[in-house]
Coordinates of C-alpha atoms in Angstrom, one line a residue:
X1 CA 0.0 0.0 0.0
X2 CA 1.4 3.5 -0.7
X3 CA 3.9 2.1 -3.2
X4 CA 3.8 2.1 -7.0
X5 CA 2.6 -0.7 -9.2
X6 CA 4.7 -1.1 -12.5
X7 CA 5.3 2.3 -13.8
X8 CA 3.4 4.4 -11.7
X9 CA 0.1 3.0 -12.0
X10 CA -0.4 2.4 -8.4
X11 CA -1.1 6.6 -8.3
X12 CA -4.0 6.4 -10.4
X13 CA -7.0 6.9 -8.6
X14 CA -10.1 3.8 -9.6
X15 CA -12.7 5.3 -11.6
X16 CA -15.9 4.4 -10.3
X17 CA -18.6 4.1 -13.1
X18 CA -22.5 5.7 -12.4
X19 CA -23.4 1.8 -12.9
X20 CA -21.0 0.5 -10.3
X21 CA -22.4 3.7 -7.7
X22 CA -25.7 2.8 -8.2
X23 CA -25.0 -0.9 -7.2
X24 CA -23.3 0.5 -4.1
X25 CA -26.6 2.3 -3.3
X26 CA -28.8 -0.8 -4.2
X27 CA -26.8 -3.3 -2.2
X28 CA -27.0 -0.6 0.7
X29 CA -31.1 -1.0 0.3
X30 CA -30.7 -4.4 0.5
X31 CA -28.4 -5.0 3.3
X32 CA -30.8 -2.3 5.5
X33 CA -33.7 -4.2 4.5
X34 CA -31.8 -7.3 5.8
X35 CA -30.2 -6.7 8.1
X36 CA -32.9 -3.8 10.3
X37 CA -32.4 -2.7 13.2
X38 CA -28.8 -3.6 13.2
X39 CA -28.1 -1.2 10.5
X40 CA -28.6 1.7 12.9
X41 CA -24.4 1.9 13.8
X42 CA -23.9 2.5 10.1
X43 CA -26.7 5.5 9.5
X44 CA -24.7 8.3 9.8
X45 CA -21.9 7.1 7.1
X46 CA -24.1 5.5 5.2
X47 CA -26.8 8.7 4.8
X48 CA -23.4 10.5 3.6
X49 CA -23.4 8.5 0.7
X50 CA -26.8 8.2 0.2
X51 CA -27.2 12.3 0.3
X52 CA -24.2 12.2 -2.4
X53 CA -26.2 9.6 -4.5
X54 CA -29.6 11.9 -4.7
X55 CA -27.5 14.5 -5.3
X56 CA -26.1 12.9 -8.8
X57 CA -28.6 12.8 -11.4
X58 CA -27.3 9.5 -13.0
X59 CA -28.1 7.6 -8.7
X60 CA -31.0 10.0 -7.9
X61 CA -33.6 7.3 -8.6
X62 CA -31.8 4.6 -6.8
X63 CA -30.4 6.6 -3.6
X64 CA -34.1 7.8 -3.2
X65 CA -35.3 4.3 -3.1
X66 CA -32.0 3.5 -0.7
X67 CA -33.0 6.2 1.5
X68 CA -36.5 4.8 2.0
X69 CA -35.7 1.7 2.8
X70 CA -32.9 2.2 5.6
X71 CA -35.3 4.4 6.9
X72 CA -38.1 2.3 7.0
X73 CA -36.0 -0.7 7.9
X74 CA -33.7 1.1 10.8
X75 CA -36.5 3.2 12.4
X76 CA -34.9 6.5 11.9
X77 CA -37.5 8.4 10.5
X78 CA -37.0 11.8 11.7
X79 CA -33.2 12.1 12.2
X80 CA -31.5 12.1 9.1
X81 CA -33.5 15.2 8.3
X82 CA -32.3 16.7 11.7
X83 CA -28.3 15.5 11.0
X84 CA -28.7 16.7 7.7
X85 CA -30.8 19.8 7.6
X86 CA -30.5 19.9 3.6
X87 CA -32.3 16.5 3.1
X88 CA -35.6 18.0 2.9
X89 CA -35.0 20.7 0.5
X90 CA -32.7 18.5 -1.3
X91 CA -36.3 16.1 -1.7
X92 CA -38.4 19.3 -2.3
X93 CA -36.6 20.4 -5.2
X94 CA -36.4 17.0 -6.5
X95 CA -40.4 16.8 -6.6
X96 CA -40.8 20.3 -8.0
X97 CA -37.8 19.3 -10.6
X98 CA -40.1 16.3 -11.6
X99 CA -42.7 17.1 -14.5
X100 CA -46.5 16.5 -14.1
X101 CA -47.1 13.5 -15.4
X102 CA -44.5 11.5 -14.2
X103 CA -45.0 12.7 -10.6
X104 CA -49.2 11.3 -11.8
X105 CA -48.1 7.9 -12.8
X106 CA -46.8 6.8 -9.2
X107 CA -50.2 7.9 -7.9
X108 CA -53.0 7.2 -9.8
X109 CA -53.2 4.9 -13.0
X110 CA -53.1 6.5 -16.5
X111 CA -56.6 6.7 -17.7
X112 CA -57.8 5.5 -20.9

């Protein structure tokens, strides 16, 4: 660790691809959904990355859908909008971002 690999090439920093951040978030869901209650030491790093994830357009869906589901599964309901104070605007915005009918089709079927 610290050293060079062959030329240098131990410098370069991994590039992590959107696809392999929004398995990170999606394994995260799962593992909260899993694993409850027991997720709650991990919150407070894990809602860093999550916050980072809706922040990024390309993980916005799927770090929205991780949020939900370590809330729902780890009881905090309240405080990750009281550690992170820009949470709820950062949701707000998404909603008012969102154009009319796609907010519609989440709530009431298309009708024909």
């Amino acid at each position: 660790p610290g050293g060079s690999a062959g030329g240098g090439a131990g410098h370069l920093r991994h590039i992590v691809s959107v696809r392999e951040k929004a398995a990170v978030l999606g394994t995260i869901g799962e593992l909260a959904q899993v694993g409850g209650v027991g997720m709650r030491t991990f919150v407070p790093d894990l809602l860093l990355l999550i916050i980072d994830g809706i922040k990024m357009g390309s993980t916005r869906d799927i770090a929205v859908i991780t949020l939900g589901q370590l809330i729902e599964s780890t009881g905090y309901v309240i405080r990750p909008f009281s550690d992170h104070p820009q949470l709820l605007s950062l949701m707000l915005r998404i909603l008012a971002e969102e154009a009319g009918p796609v907010r519609a089709e989440g709530v009431c079927p298309p009708r024909l």
